Structure formats: structure tokens, C-alpha cells
Coordinates of N, CA and C in Angstrom, one line a residue:
X1 N 1.0 -0.7 -0.2 CA -0.2 0.1 -0.3 C 0.4 1.3 -0.3
X2 N 0.2 2.2 -0.4 CA 1.4 3.9 -0.3 C 1.1 4.0 1.2
X3 N 2.0 5.0 1.6 CA 2.1 5.3 3.0 C 2.7 6.7 3.1
X4 N 2.1 7.8 2.8 CA 2.3 9.1 3.1 C 2.8 9.7 4.1
X5 N 3.2 9.0 5.2 CA 3.2 9.3 6.7 C 5.1 9.0 6.7
X6 N 5.7 9.3 7.9 CA 6.9 8.7 8.4 C 6.1 7.4 8.9
X7 N 7.3 6.5 9.0 CA 6.9 5.2 9.6 C 6.7 5.8 10.6
X8 N 5.7 4.4 11.3 CA 5.3 4.9 13.2 C 6.6 4.6 13.7
X9 N 7.9 3.8 13.5 CA 8.6 3.1 14.2 C 9.7 4.0 14.3
X10 N 9.8 5.4 13.1 CA 10.9 6.3 13.1 C 10.2 7.6 13.3
X11 N 8.6 7.6 13.9 CA 8.6 8.9 13.7 C 8.6 10.2 15.3
X12 N 9.2 8.9 16.2 CA 9.0 9.5 17.2 C 9.8 10.8 18.0
X13 N 10.8 11.2 17.2 CA 11.5 12.2 17.3 C 10.4 13.9 16.6
X14 N 10.1 13.1 15.3 CA 9.0 14.4 14.9 C 8.1 14.7 16.0
X15 N 7.6 13.5 16.2 CA 6.3 14.1 17.7 C 7.1 14.4 18.9
X16 N 8.0 14.5 19.1 CA 8.5 14.3 20.3 C 8.4 15.7 21.1
X17 N 8.4 17.1 20.2 CA 8.4 18.6 20.1 C 6.9 18.4 20.7
X18 N 6.0 18.3 20.3 CA 4.3 18.4 20.4 C 4.0 17.7 21.4
X19 N 4.2 16.1 21.3 CA 3.7 15.6 22.8 C 4.1 16.3 24.2
X20 N 5.3 17.0 23.4 CA 6.1 17.6 24.9 C 4.6 19.1 25.1
X21 N 5.1 19.2 24.5 CA 4.1 20.8 24.2 C 3.0 20.4 24.8
X22 N 1.9 19.5 24.6 CA 0.7 19.2 25.2 C 0.7 18.9 26.5
X23 N 1.8 17.9 26.7 CA 2.1 17.5 28.3 C 2.3 18.9 29.2
X24 N 3.3 19.9 28.8 CA 3.7 21.0 29.5 C 2.1 21.8 29.9
X25 N 1.7 21.8 29.0 CA 0.1 22.7 29.0 C -1.3 22.0 29.7
X26 N -0.8 20.6 29.5 CA -1.7 19.9 30.3 C -3.0 19.6 29.2
X27 N -2.6 19.3 27.9 CA -3.8 19.3 26.7 C -4.0 18.1 26.5
X28 N -5.1 17.6 26.4 CA -5.3 16.4 27.1 C -5.2 15.9 24.7
X29 N -4.5 14.7 24.5 CA -4.0 14.3 23.2 C -5.4 13.1 22.6
X30 N -6.2 14.0 21.9 CA -7.5 13.3 21.9 C -8.2 13.1 20.5
X31 N -7.0 13.3 19.3 CA -6.9 13.1 17.9 C -5.4 13.8 17.7
X32 N -4.6 12.8 18.0 CA -3.2 13.1 18.1 C -2.5 13.4 16.3
X33 N -3.3 13.5 14.9 CA -2.6 13.6 13.8 C -3.4 15.1 13.7
X34 N -4.7 15.5 14.0 CA -4.6 16.8 13.6 C -4.5 17.4 14.8
X35 N -4.2 17.3 15.9 CA -3.7 18.3 17.1 C -2.1 18.2 16.9
X36 N -1.6 17.5 16.4 CA 0.1 17.3 15.7 C 0.5 18.2 14.1
X37 N -0.8 17.9 13.2 CA -0.6 19.1 12.6 C -0.8 20.8 12.9
X38 N -1.6 20.6 13.8 CA -2.7 21.9 13.6 C -1.3 22.5 14.7
X39 N -0.1 21.9 15.6 CA 0.9 22.5 16.4 C 1.7 22.6 15.6
X40 N 2.3 21.6 14.5 CA 2.9 22.0 12.9 C 2.6 23.0 12.5
X41 N 1.7 23.3 12.0 CA 1.7 24.4 10.9 C 1.6 26.1 12.2
X42 N 1.1 25.9 13.4 CA 1.4 27.4 14.5 C 2.3 27.3 14.3
X43 N 3.3 26.5 14.6 CA 5.1 26.8 15.0 C 5.5 27.1 14.0
X44 N 5.4 26.8 12.3 CA 5.7 27.0 11.3 C 5.3 28.5 11.1
X45 N 4.4 28.8 11.4 CA 3.3 30.2 10.6 C 4.6 31.3 11.8
X46 N 4.1 30.8 13.3 CA 5.1 32.0 14.2 C 6.5 32.0 13.7
X47 N 7.1 31.2 13.5 CA 8.6 31.3 13.0 C 8.5 32.3 12.0
X48 N 7.9 32.1 10.8 CA 7.6 33.0 9.6 C 7.3 34.3 10.0
X49 N 6.1 34.5 11.0 CA 6.2 35.7 11.5 C 7.0 36.4 12.1
X50 N 7.6 35.9 12.8 CA 9.0 36.3 13.7 C 9.9 36.8 12.7
X51 N 10.0 36.3 12.0 CA 11.5 37.1 10.4 C 10.7 38.4 10.3
X52 N 9.6 38.6 10.1 CA 8.9 39.7 8.9 C 9.2 41.2 10.1
X53 N 9.9 41.1 11.1 CA 10.4 42.3 11.6 C 9.2 43.5 11.2
X54 N 9.1 44.7 10.1 CA 8.4 45.5 10.4 C 7.8 45.8 8.9
X55 N 8.1 44.3 7.9 CA 7.5 44.1 7.0 C 6.4 43.0 7.1
X56 N 5.2 43.8 7.2 CA 3.9 43.0 7.2 C 3.2 42.9 5.7
X57 N 4.0 42.2 4.8 CA 3.2 42.2 3.4 C 3.2 40.5 3.6
X58 N 1.7 40.2 3.1 CA 1.1 39.0 3.0 C 2.1 37.9 2.0
X59 N 2.6 38.6 0.8 CA 3.6 37.8 -0.3 C 4.5 37.4 0.9
X60 N 5.5 38.3 2.0 CA 6.2 37.9 2.4 C 6.1 37.0 3.2
X61 N 4.7 36.8 3.8 CA 5.0 36.3 4.7 C 4.6 34.7 3.9
X62 N 4.2 34.2 3.2 CA 4.0 33.0 2.3 C 5.6 32.9 1.9
X63 N 6.1 33.3 1.4 CA 7.9 33.6 1.3 C 8.7 33.1 2.6
X64 N 8.5 33.5 3.6 CA 8.8 32.6 4.8 C 8.3 31.6 5.1
X65 N 7.2 31.1 5.1 CA 6.9 30.1 5.4 C 7.1 28.9 4.4
X66 N 7.7 29.0 3.1 CA 8.1 28.3 2.3 C 9.8 28.2 2.6
X67 N 10.5 29.0 3.1 CA 11.4 29.0 3.5 C 11.8 28.0 4.7
X68 N 11.1 28.3 5.5 CA 10.9 28.0 6.6 C 10.8 26.0 6.7
X69 N 9.5 25.5 5.8 CA 9.7 24.7 5.6 C 11.0 23.7 5.1
X70 N 11.6 24.2 4.2 CA 12.4 23.7 4.1 C 13.8 23.4 4.3
X71 N 13.4 24.3 5.6 CA 15.0 23.9 6.9 C 14.7 23.4 8.0
X72 N 13.2 22.7 8.3 CA 12.6 21.9 9.2 C 13.4 20.8 9.5
X73 N 13.9 20.1 10.7 CA 14.0 18.6 10.9 C 13.3 18.1 11.6
X74 N 11.6 18.8 12.4 CA 11.2 18.2 13.0 C 9.8 18.5 12.2
X75 N 9.1 17.0 11.6 CA 7.9 17.7 11.3 C 6.6 16.8 11.6
X76 N 6.9 16.6 12.5 CA 5.8 15.6 13.4 C 5.4 14.5 12.7
X77 N 4.6 14.1 11.5 CA 4.2 12.9 11.0 C 4.5 13.0 9.6
X78 N 5.6 13.9 8.9 CA 6.0 13.9 8.0 C 7.4 13.9 8.4
X79 N 8.2 13.1 7.4 CA 9.8 13.0 7.3 C 10.2 14.2 6.3
X80 N 9.3 15.0 5.6 CA 9.9 16.3 4.7 C 9.1 16.5 4.3
X81 N 9.1 18.2 4.0 CA 8.3 19.1 4.1 C 8.5 20.1 3.2
X82 N 7.9 20.9 1.9 CA 8.5 21.9 1.4 C 7.4 22.8 0.5
X83 N 7.5 23.8 0.4 CA 6.8 24.4 -0.9 C 7.6 25.5 -1.8
X84 N 6.8 25.6 -2.3 CA 7.7 27.0 -3.5 C 5.8 27.4 -4.7
X85 N 6.4 28.3 -5.2 CA 5.3 29.1 -5.3 C 4.7 27.7 -6.5
X86 N 3.4 28.1 -6.1 CA 2.2 26.9 -6.9 C 1.9 25.6 -6.8
X87 N 2.7 25.8 -5.3 CA 2.4 24.1 -4.7 C 1.7 24.4 -3.9
X88 N 0.4 23.6 -3.6 CA -0.5 23.6 -2.4 C -0.2 22.6 -1.2
X89 N 0.7 21.4 -1.9 CA 0.8 20.3 -0.7 C 2.1 20.6 0.0
X90 N 2.3 20.5 1.4 CA 3.7 20.6 1.9 C 4.6 19.1 2.0
X91 N 4.0 18.2 1.7 CA 3.9 16.9 1.6 C 4.2 15.9 0.9
X92 N 5.5 15.9 -0.2 CA 5.1 14.9 -1.6 C 5.8 13.6 -1.5
X93 N 4.8 12.3 -1.5 CA 5.6 11.3 -1.9 C 5.0 10.1 -0.6
X94 N 5.6 9.2 -0.2 CA 5.6 8.5 0.3 C 6.3 6.7 0.5
X95 N 6.0 6.8 1.1 CA 6.8 4.8 1.2 C 5.8 3.8 0.7
X96 N 6.5 2.6 -0.3 CA 5.1 1.9 0.0 C 5.7 0.3 1.4
X97 N 4.2 0.0 1.8 CA 4.7 -0.4 2.9 C 3.6 -1.7 2.9
X98 N 3.6 -2.4 3.8 CA 3.0 -3.5 4.0 C 2.9 -3.8 5.6
X99 N 1.9 -4.9 6.0 CA 1.9 -5.5 7.4 C 2.9 -6.2 7.7
X100 N 3.8 -6.2 8.6 CA 4.4 -7.4 8.7 C 3.7 -8.9 9.1
X101 N 2.9 -8.5 9.4 CA 1.9 -10.3 9.3 C 0.1 -10.0 9.8
X102 N -0.3 -10.8 9.0 CA -1.7 -10.6 9.3 C -2.6 -9.5 10.1
X103 N -1.8 -9.7 11.4 CA -2.2 -9.5 12.4 C -2.5 -7.7 12.5
X104 N -1.7 -7.0 11.2 CA -1.2 -5.9 11.4 C -1.2 -5.1 12.3
X105 N 0.1 -5.7 13.3 CA 0.3 -4.5 14.3 C 1.9 -4.0 14.0
X106 N 2.4 -4.5 12.9 CA 3.8 -3.6 12.6 C 3.6 -3.1 11.2
X107 N 4.1 -2.0 11.0 CA 3.8 -1.6 9.1 C 5.8 -1.8 9.2
X108 N 5.9 -2.2 8.0 CA 7.4 -1.9 7.0 C 7.7 -1.6 6.1
X109 N 8.6 -0.8 5.7 CA 8.6 -0.4 4.3 C 9.3 -1.3 3.0
X110 N 8.7 -1.4 2.0 CA 9.6 -2.0 1.0 C 10.0 -1.0 0.0
X111 N 9.8 0.3 0.6 CA 11.0 1.2 -0.1 C 11.1 2.4 0.6
X112 N 12.3 3.2 0.2 CA 12.7 4.3 0.7 C 11.6 5.8 0.4
X113 N 11.5 6.6 0.9 CA 11.0 7.3 1.0 C 10.3 7.9 -0.9
X114 N 9.3 7.7 -1.3 CA 9.7 7.9 -3.4 C 8.8 9.4 -3.2
X115 N 9.1 10.2 -4.4 CA 8.4 11.4 -4.2 C 8.3 11.5 -5.8
X116 N 7.1 11.2 -6.2 CA 6.8 11.4 -7.6 C 7.2 12.4 -8.8

């Protein structure tokens, strides 16, 4: 099957910052992926806005978000993110993966990260 997220066994580092933040502020995790994606979007926006100084122009904000995505190492559920003009999806690609056994307990990759 195609799997457009980081493999569960490899995503611990990417999830650590969001999970730590939720724990510090005592926010219950009831929808992990939605909450982590929201946390990531807010972090990226805050980082980009922090670089705007007194140049509050919408096009500049979009440009800074694109730059910020290209430099991030911690991306929650996604191994790589990137945007450029005309692109609408930050995560492009995925793994070809399968369940190791019929029980579906462990997901294993049959390929490296593939970008079409």
C-alpha cells in the first residue's frame, strides 16, 4: 500500500516536540494527528512571522513559510516538507509499505521515501 506519512517506528523524534508541548500545557491528546498537524502549522507560522520584523506584507509571509518548511528537521508525521510558488501540498511522496503479519501490528516499508 502507499503510506504518505513517516513510518510509525521512525516518527518518535518528529512527534516529541508536539507531545512535550501538549504535556507541558496539560492538553489532552484526543486526535493525535490533527493536533500534531495544527501544532506544526502554528509553529511554522510563528517562526515565519517572527522573521517579518516590520515588513508585514502577505507575499513576504508566504515566502517565509516556504523557506521555513525547507529548513525544518522536526515535522510531526512527515519526514520531509517543502513548498514553492504554485505548490499546494507541503508533503509530497510516501513509502510503499505492508503489514509485517496478518495481525497488522507492525508496518514495514518495502521502499525508501518516494517522490513522484
